[in-house]
Coordinates of C-alpha atoms in Angstrom, one line a residue:
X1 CA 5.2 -1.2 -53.2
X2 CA 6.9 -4.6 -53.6
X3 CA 8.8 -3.7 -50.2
X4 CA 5.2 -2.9 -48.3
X5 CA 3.7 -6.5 -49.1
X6 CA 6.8 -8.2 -48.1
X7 CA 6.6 -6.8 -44.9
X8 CA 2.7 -7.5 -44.6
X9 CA 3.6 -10.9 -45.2
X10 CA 6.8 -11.2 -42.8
X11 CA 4.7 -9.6 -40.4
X12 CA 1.7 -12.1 -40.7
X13 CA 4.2 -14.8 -40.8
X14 CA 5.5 -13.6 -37.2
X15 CA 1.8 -13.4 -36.1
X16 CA 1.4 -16.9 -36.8
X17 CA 4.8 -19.0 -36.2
X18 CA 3.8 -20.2 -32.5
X19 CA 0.1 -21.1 -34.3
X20 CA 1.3 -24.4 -36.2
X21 CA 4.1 -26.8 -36.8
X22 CA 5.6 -26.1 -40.3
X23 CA 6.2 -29.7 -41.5
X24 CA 5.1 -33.4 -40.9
X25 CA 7.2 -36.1 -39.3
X26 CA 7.9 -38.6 -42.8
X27 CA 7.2 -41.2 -40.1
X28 CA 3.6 -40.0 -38.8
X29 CA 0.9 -42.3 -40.1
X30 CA -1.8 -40.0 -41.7
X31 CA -4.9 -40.6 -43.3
X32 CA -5.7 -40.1 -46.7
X33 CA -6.0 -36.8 -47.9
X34 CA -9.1 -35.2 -49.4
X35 CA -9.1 -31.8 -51.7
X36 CA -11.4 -29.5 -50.4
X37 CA -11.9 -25.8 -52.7
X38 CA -12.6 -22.6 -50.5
X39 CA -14.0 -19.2 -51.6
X40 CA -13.5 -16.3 -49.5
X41 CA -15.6 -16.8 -46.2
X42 CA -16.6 -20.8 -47.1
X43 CA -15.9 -23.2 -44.4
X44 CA -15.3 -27.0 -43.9
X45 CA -15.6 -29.3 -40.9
X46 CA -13.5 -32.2 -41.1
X47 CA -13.2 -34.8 -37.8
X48 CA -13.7 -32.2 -35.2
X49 CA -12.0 -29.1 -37.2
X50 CA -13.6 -26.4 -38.9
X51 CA -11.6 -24.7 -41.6
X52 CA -11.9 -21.4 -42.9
X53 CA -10.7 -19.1 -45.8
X54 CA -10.7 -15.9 -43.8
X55 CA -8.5 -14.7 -46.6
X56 CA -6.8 -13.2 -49.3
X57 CA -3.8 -11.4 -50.7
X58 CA -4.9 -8.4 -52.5
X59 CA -6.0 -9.0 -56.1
X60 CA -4.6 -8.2 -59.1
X61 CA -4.8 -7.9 -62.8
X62 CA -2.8 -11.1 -62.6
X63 CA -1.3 -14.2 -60.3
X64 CA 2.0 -13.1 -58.5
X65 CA 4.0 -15.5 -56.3
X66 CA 3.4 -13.9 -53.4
X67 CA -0.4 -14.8 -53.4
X68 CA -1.7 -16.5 -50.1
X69 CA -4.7 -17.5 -48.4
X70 CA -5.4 -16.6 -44.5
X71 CA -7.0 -20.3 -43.0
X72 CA -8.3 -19.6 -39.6
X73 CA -8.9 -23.4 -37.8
X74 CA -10.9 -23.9 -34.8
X75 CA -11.0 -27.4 -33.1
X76 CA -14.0 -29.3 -30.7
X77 CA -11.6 -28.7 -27.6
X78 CA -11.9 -24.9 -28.4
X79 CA -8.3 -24.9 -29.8
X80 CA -7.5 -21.8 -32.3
X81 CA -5.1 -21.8 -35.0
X82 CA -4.3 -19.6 -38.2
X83 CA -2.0 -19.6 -41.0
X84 CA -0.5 -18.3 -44.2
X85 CA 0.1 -20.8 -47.1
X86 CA 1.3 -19.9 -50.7
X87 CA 2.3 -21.9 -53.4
X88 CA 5.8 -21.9 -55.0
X89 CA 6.2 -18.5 -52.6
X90 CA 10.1 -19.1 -50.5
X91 CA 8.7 -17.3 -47.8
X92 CA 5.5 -19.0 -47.2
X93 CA 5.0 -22.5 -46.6
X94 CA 2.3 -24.3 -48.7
X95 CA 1.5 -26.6 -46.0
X96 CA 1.2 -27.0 -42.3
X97 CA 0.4 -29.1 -39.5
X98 CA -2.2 -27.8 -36.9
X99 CA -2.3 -29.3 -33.2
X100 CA 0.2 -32.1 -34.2
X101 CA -3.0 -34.2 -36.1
X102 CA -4.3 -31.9 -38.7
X103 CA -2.1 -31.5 -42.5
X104 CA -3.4 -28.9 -44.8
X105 CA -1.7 -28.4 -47.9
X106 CA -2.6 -25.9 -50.3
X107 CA -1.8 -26.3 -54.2
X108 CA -3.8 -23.5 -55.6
X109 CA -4.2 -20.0 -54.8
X110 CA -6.0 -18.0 -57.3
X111 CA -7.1 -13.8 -56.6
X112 CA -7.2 -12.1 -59.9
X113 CA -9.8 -9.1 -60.2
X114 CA -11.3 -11.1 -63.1
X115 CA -12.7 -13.7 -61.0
X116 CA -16.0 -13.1 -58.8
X117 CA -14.1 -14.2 -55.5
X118 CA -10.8 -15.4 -54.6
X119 CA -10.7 -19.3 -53.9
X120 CA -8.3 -21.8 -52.8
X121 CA -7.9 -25.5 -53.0
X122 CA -6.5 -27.5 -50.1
X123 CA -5.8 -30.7 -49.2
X124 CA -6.6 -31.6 -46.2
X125 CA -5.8 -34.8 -44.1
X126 CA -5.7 -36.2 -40.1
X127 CA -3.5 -38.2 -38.2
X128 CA -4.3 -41.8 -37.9
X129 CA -4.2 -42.6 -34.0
X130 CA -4.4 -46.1 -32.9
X131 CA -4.9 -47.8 -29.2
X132 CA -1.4 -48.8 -29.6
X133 CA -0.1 -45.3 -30.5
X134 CA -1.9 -44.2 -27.8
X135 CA -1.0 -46.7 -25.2
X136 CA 2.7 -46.1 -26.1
X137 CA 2.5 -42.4 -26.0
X138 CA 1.1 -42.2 -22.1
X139 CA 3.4 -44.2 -21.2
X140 CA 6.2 -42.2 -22.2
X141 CA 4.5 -39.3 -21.1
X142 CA 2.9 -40.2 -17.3
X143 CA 4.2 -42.4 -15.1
X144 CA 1.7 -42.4 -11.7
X145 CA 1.7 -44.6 -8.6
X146 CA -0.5 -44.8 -5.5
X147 CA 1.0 -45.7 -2.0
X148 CA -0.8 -45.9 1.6
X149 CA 1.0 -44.8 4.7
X150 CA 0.2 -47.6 7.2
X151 CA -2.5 -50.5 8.3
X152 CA -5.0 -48.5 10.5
X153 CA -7.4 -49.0 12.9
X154 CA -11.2 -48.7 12.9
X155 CA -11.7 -45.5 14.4
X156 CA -8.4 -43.9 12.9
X157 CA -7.6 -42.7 9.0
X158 CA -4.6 -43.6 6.5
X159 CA -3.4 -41.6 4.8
X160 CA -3.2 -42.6 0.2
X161 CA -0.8 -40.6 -1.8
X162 CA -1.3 -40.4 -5.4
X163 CA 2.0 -39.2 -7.4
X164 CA 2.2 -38.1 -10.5
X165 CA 5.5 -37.8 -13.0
X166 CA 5.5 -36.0 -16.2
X167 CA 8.3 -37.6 -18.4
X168 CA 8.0 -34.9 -20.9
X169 CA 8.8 -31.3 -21.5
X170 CA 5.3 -30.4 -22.1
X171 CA 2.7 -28.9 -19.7
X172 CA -1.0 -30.4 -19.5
X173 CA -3.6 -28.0 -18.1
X174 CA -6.8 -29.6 -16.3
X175 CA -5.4 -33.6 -15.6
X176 CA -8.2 -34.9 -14.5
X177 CA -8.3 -37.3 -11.6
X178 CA -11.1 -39.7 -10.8
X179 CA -10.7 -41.9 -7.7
X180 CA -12.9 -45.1 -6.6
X181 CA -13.7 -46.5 -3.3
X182 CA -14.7 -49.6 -2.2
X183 CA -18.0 -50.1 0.4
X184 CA -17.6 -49.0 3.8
X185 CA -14.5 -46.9 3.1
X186 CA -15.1 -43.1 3.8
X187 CA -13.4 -40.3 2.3
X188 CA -12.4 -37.4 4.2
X189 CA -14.9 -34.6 3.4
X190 CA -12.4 -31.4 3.7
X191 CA -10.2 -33.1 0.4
X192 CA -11.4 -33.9 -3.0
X193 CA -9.8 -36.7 -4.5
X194 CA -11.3 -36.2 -7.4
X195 CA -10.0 -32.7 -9.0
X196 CA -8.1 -31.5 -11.8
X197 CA -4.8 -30.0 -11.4
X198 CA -2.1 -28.5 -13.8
X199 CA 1.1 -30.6 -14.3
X200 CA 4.4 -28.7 -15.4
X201 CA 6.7 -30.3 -17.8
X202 CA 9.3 -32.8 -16.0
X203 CA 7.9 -32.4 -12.4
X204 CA 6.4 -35.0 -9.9
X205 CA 3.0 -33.8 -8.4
X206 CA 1.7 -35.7 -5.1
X207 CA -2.2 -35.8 -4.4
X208 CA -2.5 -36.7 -0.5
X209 CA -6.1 -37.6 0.9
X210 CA -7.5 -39.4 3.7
X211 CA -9.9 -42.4 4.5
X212 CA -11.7 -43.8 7.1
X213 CA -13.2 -47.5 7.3
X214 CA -16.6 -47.9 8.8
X215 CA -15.9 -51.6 9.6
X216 CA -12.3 -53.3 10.2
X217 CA -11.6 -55.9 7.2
X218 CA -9.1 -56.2 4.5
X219 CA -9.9 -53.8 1.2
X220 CA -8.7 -53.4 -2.2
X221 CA -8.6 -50.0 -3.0
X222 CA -9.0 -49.9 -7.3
X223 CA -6.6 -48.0 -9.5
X224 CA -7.2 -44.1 -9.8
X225 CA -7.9 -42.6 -13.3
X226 CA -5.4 -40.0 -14.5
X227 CA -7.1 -38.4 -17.8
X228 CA -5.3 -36.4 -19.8
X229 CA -5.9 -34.1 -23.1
X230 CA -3.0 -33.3 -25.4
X231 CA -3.9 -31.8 -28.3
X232 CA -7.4 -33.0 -28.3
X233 CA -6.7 -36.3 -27.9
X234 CA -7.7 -37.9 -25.0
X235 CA -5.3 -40.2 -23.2
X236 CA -5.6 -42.4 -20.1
X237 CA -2.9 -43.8 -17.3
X238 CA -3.9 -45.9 -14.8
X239 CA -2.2 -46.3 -11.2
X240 CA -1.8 -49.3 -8.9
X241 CA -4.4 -51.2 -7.0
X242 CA -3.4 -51.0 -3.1
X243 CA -4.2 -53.2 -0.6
X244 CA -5.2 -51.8 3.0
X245 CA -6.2 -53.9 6.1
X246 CA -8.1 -52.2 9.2
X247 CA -8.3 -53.9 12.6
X248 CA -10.9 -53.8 15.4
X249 CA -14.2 -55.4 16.9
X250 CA -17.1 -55.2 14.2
X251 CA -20.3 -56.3 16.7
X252 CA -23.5 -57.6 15.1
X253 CA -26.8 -58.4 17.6
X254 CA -30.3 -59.7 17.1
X255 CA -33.1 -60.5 19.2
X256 CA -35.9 -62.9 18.8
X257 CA -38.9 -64.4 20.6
X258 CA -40.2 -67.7 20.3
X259 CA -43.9 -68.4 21.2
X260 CA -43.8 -71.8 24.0
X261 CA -45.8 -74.1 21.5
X262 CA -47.7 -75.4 25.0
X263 CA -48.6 -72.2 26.5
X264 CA -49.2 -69.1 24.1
X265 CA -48.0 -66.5 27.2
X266 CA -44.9 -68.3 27.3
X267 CA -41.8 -66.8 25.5
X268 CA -38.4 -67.5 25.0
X269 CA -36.2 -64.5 24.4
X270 CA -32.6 -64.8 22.3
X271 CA -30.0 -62.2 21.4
X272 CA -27.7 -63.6 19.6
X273 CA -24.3 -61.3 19.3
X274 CA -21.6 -62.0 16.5
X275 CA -18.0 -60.3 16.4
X276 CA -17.5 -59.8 12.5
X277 CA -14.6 -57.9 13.0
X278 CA -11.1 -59.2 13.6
X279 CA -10.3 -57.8 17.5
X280 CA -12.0 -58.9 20.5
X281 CA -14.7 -56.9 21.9
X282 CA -15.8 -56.5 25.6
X283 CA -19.8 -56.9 25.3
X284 CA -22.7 -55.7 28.0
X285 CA -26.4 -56.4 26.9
X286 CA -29.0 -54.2 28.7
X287 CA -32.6 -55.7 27.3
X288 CA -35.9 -54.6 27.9
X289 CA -39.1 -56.8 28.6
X290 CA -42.7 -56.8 27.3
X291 CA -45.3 -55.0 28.6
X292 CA -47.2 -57.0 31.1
X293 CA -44.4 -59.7 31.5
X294 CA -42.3 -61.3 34.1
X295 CA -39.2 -63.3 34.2
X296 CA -39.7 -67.4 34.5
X297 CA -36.2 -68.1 34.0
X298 CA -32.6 -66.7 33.0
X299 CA -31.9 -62.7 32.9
X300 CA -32.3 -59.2 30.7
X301 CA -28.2 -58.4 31.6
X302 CA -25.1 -59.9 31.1
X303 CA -21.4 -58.8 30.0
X304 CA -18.9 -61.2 27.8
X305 CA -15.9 -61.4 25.7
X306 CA -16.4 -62.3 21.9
X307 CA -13.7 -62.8 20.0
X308 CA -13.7 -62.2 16.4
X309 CA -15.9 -64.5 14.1
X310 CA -17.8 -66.1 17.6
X311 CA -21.3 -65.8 18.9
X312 CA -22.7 -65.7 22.4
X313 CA -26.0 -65.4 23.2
X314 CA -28.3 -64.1 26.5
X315 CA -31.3 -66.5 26.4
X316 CA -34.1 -65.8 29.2
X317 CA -38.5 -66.3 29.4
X318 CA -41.2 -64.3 30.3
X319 CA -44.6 -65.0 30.5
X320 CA -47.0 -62.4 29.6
X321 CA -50.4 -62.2 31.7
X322 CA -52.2 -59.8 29.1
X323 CA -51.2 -59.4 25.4
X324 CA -53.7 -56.6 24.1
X325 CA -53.1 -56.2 20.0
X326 CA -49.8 -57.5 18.8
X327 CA -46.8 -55.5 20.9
X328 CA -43.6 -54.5 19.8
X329 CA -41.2 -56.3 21.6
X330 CA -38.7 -53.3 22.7
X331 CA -34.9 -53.5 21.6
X332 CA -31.9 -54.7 23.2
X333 CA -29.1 -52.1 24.3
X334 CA -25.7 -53.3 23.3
X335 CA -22.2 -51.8 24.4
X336 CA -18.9 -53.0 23.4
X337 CA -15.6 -51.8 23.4
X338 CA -12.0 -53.4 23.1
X339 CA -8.3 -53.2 24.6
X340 CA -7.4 -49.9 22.4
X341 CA -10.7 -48.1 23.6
X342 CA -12.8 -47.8 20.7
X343 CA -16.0 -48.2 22.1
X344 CA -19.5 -48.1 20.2
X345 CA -22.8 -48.5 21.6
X346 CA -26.3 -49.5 19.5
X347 CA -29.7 -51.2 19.8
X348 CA -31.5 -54.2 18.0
X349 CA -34.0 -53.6 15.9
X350 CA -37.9 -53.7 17.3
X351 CA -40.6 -55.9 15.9
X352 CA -43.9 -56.9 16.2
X353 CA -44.6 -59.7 18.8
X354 CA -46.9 -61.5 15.8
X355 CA -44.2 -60.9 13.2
X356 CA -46.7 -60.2 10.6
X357 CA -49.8 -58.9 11.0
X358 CA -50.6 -59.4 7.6
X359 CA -50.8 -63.0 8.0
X360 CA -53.0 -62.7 11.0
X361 CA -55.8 -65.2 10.7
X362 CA -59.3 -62.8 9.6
X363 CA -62.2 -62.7 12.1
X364 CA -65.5 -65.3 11.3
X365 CA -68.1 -64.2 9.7
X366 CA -71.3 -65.0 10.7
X367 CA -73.2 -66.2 7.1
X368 CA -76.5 -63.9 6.1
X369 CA -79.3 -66.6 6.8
X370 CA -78.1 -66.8 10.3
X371 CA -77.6 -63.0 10.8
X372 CA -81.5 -62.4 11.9
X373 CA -80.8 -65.2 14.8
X374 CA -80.8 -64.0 18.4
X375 CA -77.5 -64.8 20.0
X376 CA -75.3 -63.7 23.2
X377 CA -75.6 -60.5 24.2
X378 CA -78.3 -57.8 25.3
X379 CA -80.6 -56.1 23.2
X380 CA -81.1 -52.3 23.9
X381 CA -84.9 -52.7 23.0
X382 CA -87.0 -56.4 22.7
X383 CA -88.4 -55.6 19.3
X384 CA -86.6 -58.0 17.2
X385 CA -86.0 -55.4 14.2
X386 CA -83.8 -53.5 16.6
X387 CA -79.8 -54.4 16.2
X388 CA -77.8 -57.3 17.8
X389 CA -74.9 -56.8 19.6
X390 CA -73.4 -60.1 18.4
X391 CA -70.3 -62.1 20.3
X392 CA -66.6 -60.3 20.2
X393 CA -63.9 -62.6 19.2
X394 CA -60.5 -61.2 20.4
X395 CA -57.6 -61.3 19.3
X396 CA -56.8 -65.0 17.9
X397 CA -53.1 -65.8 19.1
X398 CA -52.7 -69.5 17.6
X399 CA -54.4 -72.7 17.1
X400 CA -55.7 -73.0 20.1
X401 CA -57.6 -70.0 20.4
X402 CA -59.4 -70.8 16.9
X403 CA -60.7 -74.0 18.1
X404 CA -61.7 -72.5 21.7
X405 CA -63.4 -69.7 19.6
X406 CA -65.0 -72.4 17.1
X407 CA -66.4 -74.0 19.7
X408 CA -68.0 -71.6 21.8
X409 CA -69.7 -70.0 19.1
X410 CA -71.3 -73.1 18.4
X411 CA -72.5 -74.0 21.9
X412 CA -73.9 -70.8 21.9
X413 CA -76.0 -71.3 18.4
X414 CA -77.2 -74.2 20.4
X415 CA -78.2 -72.5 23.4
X416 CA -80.7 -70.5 21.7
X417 CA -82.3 -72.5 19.2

């Protein structure tokens, strides 16, 4: 009989040898213990662990040294670990260390049949784990760089390579890597920087993606994240900032128009074009007119050579011979292209004539008292109870036309008193 438990017990030992480390490092810093006491089937949860007595050697009319308790542990990060412990047993351990940051040490074991349930008391304590310990351990563990391949043009990609070196004999599952852009600098949509991949123990893993810059310009591209979880501890390395320049034209165009302050049909038309980029740029300006205007001076066409941080501008006026509500003055076409061939072409934006037409002065009113007065206009019947069609004001267009208004409606009043 003796012979059958000790195999039981050499065979549960075998079952759980890979499960848990057998001793603590005398230099690990762990936290205080605290004695916990487990009946058959109780449970504890203690920073992220739950504990179980699963349990029990078979009981007997009295203690023997080969008494154990089964502890089944299951962690946050959906780790899983069981063990035997004993106490003064030569063949099973009395405590064990569980996922390198969890001691449990039993020093009681008690299953006699004259005892309502078999119980156990542990002691149970966690590894203290500073920022320092931390810091020191990734750094002896990942060592990660980012490189680009070359300086790149505005219509072309580069190439960023993100390597990865595992110092250690140990193989992380699910390193997760989180990359950041700056503005304006496009990732190529058939890679995912950000992904998780597998690293095996001692190897160097390269993660290659492609960006393209929507504007030339010098950029900073920030470090990339490497996260990694070891034994449910989550650790962080950081790689490299790199620096990457892009070259080409970067054009920028407006248009205005300027009311004549002498002659509200007279405007003068600007587009005003900026190279922003850091490559000259061949330009051509195609603009459209106003409804209802013609050309007084200068012209809607023109081609030019900016180079980078000038302006240039095609100025021209047009006087308009009827301006019916406030029009949308159309938008410039602008083409530009430089010695490489990148070529891009795109309009200015449109806008109302009277910039605002919330700010539009409001039509007069005519008060009450003088509303029953007979003024301009024809009456469909002479009956004086019949209603008036009274005088229409137009559009007002500026100063001007309020005091031209102003005054005709009160030579009019006038008239007719």
């Amino acid at each position: 009989m003796r012979i059958k438990i000790c195999l039981i017990i050499l065979f549960a030992i075998i079952l759980c040898a890979n499960t848990a480390i057998a001793s603590s490092d005398e230099n690990t810093n762990w936290n205080d213990s605290v004695n916990h006491t487990l009946y058959w089937g109780d449970s504890i949860e203690v920073d992220g662990f739950l504990i179980k007595a699963n349990d029990f050697s078979k009981a007997r009319p009295f203690d023997i040294e080969t008494d154990y308790v089964m502890l089944t542990i299951n962690s946050d990060d959906s780790e899983e670990w069981s063990a035997l412990l004993s106490v003064n047993n030569s063949q099973i351990p009395n405590t064990k260390i569980f996922g390198e940051r969890l001691n449990i040490t039993a020093f009681e074991v008690v299953t006699g049949i004259d005892i309502p349930a078999p119980y156990t008391k542990i002691g149970v304590s966690t590894l203290n784990v500073t920022e320092e310990d931390i810091d020191s351990w990734i750094n002896n563990t990942i060592f990660v760089t980012k490189t680009r391949y070359k300086e790149t043009y505005i219509d072309e990609r580069v190439f960023i390579a993100i390597q990865i070196n595992n110092l250690r004999n140990i193989e992380f599952q699910s390193v997760l890597i989180n990359e950041t852009l700056p503005e304006n600098i496009l990732m190529d949509p058939d890679i995912n920087a950000d992904q998780k991949v597998n690293i095996r123990p001692y190897s160097k893993n390269t993660i290659q993606y492609s960006v393209k810059a929507l504007r030339p310009g010098n950029y900073t591209i920030p470090p990339t994240e490497i996260e990694i979880i070891d034994n449910g501890i989550k650790y962080y390395q950081y790689t490299n900032s790199t620096e990457l320049v892009v070259y080409g034209p970067h054009i920028n165009a407006t248009k205005t128009a300027k009311v004549d302050g002498n002659d509200p049909q007279l405007y003068e038309i600007t587009i005003k074009v900026k190279n922003e980029g850091n490559r000259a740029a061949y330009v051509e300006i195609n603009d459209e007119m106003l409804p209802n205007s013609v050309i007084m001076q200068g012209k809607t066409a023109t081609e030019m050579v900016i180079f980078p941080d000038k302006i240039k501008t095609l100025e021209y006026s047009i006087r308009i011979e009827e301006i019916e509500g406030n029009l949308i003055v159309p938008s410039a076409k602008v083409y530009f292209s430089d010695s490489k061939g990148f070529s891009d072409t795109f309009k200015t934006k449109k806008f109302y004539l009277l910039e605002k037409e919330e700010d539009l002065p409001e039509p007069i009113e005519i008060p009450e008292d003088d509303q029953n007065t007979e003024v301009s206009g024809t009456s469909t019947e002479e009956n004086g109870g019949e209603d008036i069609e009274y005088p229409s004001f137009g559009r007002i267009r500026s100063v001007k036309d309020i005091l031209d208004n102003t005054i005709r409606i009160i030579n009019e009043a006038l008239e007719y008193k």
